[in-house]
PDB file of C-alpha atoms and ligand atoms in Angstrom:
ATOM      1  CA  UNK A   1      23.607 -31.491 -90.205  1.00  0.00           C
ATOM      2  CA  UNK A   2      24.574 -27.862 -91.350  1.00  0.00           C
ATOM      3  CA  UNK A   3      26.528 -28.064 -94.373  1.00  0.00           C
ATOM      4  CA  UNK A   4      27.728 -25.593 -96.764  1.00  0.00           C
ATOM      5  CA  UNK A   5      27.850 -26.416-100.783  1.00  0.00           C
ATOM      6  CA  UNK A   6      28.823 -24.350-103.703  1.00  0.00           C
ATOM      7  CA  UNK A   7      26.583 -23.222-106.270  1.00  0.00           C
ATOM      8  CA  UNK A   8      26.884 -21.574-109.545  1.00  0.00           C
ATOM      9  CA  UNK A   9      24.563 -19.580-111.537  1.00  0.00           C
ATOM     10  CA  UNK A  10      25.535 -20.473-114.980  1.00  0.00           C
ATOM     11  CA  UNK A  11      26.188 -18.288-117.962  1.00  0.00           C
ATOM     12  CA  UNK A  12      22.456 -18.793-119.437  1.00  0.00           C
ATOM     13  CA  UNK A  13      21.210 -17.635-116.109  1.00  0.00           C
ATOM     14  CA  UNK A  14      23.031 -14.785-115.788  1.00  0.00           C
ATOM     15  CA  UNK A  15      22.495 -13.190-119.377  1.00  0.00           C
ATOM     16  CA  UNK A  16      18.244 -13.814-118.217  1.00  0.00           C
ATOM     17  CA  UNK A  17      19.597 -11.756-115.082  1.00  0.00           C
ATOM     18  CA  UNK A  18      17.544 -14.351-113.256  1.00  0.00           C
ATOM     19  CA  UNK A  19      20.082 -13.973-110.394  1.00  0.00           C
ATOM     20  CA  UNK A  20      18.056 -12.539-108.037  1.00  0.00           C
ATOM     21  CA  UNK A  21      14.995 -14.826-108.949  1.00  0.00           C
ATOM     22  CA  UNK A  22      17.692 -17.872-108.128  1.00  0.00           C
ATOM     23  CA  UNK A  23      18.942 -16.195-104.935  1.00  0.00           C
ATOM     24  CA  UNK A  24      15.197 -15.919-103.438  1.00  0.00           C
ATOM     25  CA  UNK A  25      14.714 -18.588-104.104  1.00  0.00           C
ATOM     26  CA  UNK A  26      17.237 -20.728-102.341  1.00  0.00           C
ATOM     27  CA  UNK A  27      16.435 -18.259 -99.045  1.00  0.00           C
ATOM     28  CA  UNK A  28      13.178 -19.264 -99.374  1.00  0.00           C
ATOM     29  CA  UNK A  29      14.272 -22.687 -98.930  1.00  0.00           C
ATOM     30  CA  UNK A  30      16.510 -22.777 -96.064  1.00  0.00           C
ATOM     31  CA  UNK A  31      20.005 -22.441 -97.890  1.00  0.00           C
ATOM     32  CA  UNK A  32      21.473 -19.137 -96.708  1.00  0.00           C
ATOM     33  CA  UNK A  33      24.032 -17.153 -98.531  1.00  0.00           C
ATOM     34  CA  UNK A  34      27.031 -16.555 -97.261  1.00  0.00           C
ATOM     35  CA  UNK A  35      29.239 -15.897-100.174  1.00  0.00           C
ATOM     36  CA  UNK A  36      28.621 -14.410-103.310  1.00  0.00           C
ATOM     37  CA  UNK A  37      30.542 -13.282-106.346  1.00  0.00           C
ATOM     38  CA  UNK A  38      30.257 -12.780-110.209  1.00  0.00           C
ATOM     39  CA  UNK A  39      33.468 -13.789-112.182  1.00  0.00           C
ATOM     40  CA  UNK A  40      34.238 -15.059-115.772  1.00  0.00           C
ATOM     41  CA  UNK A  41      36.724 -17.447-115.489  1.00  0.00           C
ATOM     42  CA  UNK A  42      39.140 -18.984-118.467  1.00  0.00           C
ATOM     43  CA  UNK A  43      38.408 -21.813-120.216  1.00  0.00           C
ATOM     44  CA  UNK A  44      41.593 -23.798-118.006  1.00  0.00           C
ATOM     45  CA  UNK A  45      40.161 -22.618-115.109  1.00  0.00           C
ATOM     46  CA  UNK A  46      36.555 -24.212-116.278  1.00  0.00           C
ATOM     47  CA  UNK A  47      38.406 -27.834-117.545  1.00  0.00           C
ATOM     48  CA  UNK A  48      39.857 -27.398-114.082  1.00  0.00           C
ATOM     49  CA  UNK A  49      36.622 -27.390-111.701  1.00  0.00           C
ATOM     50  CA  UNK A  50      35.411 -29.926-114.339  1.00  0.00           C
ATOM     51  CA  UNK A  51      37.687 -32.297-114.310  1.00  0.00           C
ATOM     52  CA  UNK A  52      35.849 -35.551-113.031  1.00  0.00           C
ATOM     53  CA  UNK A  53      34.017 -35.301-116.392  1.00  0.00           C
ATOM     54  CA  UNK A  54      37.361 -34.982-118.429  1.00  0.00           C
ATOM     55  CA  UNK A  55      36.288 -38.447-120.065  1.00  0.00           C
ATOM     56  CA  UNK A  56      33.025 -37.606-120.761  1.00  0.00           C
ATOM     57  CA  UNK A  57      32.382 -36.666-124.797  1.00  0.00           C
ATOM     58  CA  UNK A  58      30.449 -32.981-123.666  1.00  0.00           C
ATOM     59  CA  UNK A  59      34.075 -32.276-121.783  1.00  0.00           C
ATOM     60  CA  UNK A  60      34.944 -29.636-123.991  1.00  0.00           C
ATOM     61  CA  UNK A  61      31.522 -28.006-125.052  1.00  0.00           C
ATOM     62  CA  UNK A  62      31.310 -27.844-120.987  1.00  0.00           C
ATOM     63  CA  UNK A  63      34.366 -26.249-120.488  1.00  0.00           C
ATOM     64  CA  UNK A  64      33.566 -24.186-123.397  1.00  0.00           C
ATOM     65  CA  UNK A  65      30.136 -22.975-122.260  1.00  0.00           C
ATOM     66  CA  UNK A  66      31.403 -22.246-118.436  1.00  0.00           C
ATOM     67  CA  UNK A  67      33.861 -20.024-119.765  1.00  0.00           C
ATOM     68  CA  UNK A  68      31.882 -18.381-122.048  1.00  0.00           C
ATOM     69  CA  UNK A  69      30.186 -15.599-120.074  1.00  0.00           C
ATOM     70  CA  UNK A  70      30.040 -14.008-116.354  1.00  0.00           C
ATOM     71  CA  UNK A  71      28.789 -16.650-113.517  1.00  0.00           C
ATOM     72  CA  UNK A  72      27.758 -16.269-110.082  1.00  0.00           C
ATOM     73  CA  UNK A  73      29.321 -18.517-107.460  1.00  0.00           C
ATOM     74  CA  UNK A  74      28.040 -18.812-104.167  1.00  0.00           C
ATOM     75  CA  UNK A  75      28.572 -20.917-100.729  1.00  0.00           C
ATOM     76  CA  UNK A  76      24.864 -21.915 -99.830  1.00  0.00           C
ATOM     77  CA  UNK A  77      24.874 -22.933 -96.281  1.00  0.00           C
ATOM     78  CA  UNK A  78      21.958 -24.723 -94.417  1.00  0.00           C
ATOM     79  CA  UNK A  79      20.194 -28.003 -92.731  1.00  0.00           C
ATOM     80  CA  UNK A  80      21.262 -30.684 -95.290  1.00  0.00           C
ATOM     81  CA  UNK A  81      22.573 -28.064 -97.628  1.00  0.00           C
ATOM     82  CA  UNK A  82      24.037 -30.466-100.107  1.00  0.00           C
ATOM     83  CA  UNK A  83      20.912 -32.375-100.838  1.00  0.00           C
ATOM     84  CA  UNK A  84      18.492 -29.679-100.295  1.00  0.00           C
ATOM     85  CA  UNK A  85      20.578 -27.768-103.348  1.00  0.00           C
ATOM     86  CA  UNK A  86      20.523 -31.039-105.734  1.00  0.00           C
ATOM     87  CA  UNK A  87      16.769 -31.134-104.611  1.00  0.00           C
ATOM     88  CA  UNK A  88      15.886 -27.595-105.543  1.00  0.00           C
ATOM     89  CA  UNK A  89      17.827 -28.127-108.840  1.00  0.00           C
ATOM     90  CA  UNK A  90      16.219 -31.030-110.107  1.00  0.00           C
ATOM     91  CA  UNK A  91      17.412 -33.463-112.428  1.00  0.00           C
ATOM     92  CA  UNK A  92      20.468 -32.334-114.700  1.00  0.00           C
ATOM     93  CA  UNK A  93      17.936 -32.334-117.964  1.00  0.00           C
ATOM     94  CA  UNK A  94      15.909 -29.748-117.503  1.00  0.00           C
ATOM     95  CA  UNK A  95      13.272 -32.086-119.609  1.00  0.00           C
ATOM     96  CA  UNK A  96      13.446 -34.801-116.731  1.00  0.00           C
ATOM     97  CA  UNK A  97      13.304 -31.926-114.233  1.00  0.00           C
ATOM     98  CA  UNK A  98      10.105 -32.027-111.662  1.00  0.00           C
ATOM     99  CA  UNK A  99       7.683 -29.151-111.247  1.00  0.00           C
ATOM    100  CA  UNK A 100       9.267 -26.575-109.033  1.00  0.00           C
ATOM    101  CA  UNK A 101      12.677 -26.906-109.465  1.00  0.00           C
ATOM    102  CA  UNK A 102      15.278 -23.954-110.802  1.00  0.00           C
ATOM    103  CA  UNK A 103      15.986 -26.267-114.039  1.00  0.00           C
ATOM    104  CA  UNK A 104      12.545 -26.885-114.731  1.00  0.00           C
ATOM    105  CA  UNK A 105      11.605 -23.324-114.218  1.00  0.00           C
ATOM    106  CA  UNK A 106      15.308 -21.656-115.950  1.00  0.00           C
ATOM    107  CA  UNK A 107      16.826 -24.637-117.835  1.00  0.00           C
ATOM    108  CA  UNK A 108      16.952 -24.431-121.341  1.00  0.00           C
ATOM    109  CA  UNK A 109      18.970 -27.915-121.970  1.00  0.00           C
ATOM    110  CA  UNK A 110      21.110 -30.165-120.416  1.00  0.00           C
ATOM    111  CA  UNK A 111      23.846 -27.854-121.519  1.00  0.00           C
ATOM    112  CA  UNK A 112      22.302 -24.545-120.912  1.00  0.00           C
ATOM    113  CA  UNK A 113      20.794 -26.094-117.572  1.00  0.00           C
ATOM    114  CA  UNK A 114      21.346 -22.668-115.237  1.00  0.00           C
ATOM    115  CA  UNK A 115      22.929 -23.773-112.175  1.00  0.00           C
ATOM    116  CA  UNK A 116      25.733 -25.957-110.992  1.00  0.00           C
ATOM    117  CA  UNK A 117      25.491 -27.638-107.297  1.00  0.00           C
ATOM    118  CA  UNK A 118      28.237 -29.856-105.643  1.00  0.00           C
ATOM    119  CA  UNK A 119      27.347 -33.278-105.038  1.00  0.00           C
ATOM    120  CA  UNK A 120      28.402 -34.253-101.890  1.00  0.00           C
ATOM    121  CA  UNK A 121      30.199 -32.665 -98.807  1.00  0.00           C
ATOM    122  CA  UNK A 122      33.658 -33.382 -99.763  1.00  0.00           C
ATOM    123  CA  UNK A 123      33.086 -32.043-103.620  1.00  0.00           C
ATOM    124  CA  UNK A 124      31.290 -28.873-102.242  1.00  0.00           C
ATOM    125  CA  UNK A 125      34.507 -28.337 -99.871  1.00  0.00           C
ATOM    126  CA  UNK A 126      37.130 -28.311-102.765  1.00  0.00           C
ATOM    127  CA  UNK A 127      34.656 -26.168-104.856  1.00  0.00           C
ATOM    128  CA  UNK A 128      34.326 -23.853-102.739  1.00  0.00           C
ATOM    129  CA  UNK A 129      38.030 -23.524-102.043  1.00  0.00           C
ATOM    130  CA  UNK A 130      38.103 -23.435-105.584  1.00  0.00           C
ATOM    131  CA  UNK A 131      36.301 -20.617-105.707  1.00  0.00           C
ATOM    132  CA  UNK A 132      37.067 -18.694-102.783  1.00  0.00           C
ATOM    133  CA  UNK A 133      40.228 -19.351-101.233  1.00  0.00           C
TER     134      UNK A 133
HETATM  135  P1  ADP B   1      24.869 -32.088-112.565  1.00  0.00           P
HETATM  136  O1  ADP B   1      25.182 -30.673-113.017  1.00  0.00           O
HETATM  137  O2  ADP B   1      23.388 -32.324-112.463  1.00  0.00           O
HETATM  138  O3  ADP B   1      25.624 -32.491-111.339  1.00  0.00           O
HETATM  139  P2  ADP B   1      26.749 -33.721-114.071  1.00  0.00           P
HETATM  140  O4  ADP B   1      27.700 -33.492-112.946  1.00  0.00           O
HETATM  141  O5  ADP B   1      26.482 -35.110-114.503  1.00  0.00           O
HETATM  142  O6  ADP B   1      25.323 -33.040-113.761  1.00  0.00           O
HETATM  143  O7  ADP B   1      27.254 -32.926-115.348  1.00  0.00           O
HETATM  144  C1  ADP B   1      27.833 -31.644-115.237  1.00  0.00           C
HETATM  145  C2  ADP B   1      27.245 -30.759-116.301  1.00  0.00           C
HETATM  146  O8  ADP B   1      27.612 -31.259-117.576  1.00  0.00           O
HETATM  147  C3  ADP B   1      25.715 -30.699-116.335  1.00  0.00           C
HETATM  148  O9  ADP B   1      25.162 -29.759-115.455  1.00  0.00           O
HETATM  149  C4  ADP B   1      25.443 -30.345-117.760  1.00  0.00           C
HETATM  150  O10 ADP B   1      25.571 -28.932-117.953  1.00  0.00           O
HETATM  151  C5  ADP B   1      26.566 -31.026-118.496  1.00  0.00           C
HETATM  152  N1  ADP B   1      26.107 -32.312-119.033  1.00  0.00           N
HETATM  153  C6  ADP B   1      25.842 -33.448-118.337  1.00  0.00           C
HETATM  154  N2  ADP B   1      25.453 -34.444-119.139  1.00  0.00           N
HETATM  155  C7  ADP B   1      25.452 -33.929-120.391  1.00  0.00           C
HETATM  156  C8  ADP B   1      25.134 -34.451-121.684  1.00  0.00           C
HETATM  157  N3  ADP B   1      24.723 -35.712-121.840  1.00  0.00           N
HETATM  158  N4  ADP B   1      25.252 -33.613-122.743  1.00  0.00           N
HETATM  159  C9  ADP B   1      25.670 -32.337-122.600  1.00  0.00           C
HETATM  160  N5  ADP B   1      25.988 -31.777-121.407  1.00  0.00           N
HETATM  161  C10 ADP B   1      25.868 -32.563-120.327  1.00  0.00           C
HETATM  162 MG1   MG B   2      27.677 -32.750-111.022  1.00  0.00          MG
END
């Protein structure tokens, strides 16, 4: 199925300008990319796109860190787009990451972890509205 999914090129990533190391990247791997745009956003706007983790205890340093420098956000569209993203990824620890993958290349902690990806269909449609509408 051809799906679209929202990803973010976190603040880390950015001030490495490893942008357009990120953005080969996911062309090399089937995920197209239709959107793209670099904002800052506030940290409301960060608790906002956050909020299923509003319980967790790194809530705030999240928000915090989101909202703490200029991000890229982009609609990646492609065969299985919201998998092949969370595959690409790799796990959210960049420790637990495998070999190839943009956290285990980029990340430089779970925090500081260089890219965001939505986790299913539904979630990537809302984030992307989020984003973009
Ligand atoms: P993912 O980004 O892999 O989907 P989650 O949705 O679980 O991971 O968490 C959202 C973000 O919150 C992560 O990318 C990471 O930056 C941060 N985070 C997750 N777990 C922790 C943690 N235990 N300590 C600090 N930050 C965390
Ligand atoms: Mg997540």
């Amino acid at each position: 199925m051809i799906e679209q999914t929202l990803s973010i090129i976190k603040p880390d990533a950015v001030e490495r300008n490893l942008d357009n190391k990120i953005k080969s990247f996911f062309e090399k791997n089937n995920l197209k990319i239709l959107k793209s745009k670099k904002v800052k956003i506030s940290k409301e706007e960060a608790s906002e796109f956050y909020k299923v983790h509003q319980t967790k205890p790194f809530y705030n340093d999240l928000c915090n860190y989101l909202s703490s420098g200029p991000i890229i956000v982009m609609v990646l569209e492609g065969e299985n787009a919201v998998l092949n993203n969370r595959k690409l990824m790799g796990a959210t620890d960049p420790k637990k990451a495998e070999e190839g993958t943009l956290r285990k290349m980029y990340g430089l902690s779970i925090d500081k972890n260089s890219v965001h990806g939505s986790d299913s269909v539904e979630n990537g449609k809302k984030e992307i509205d989020f984003f973009f509408k």
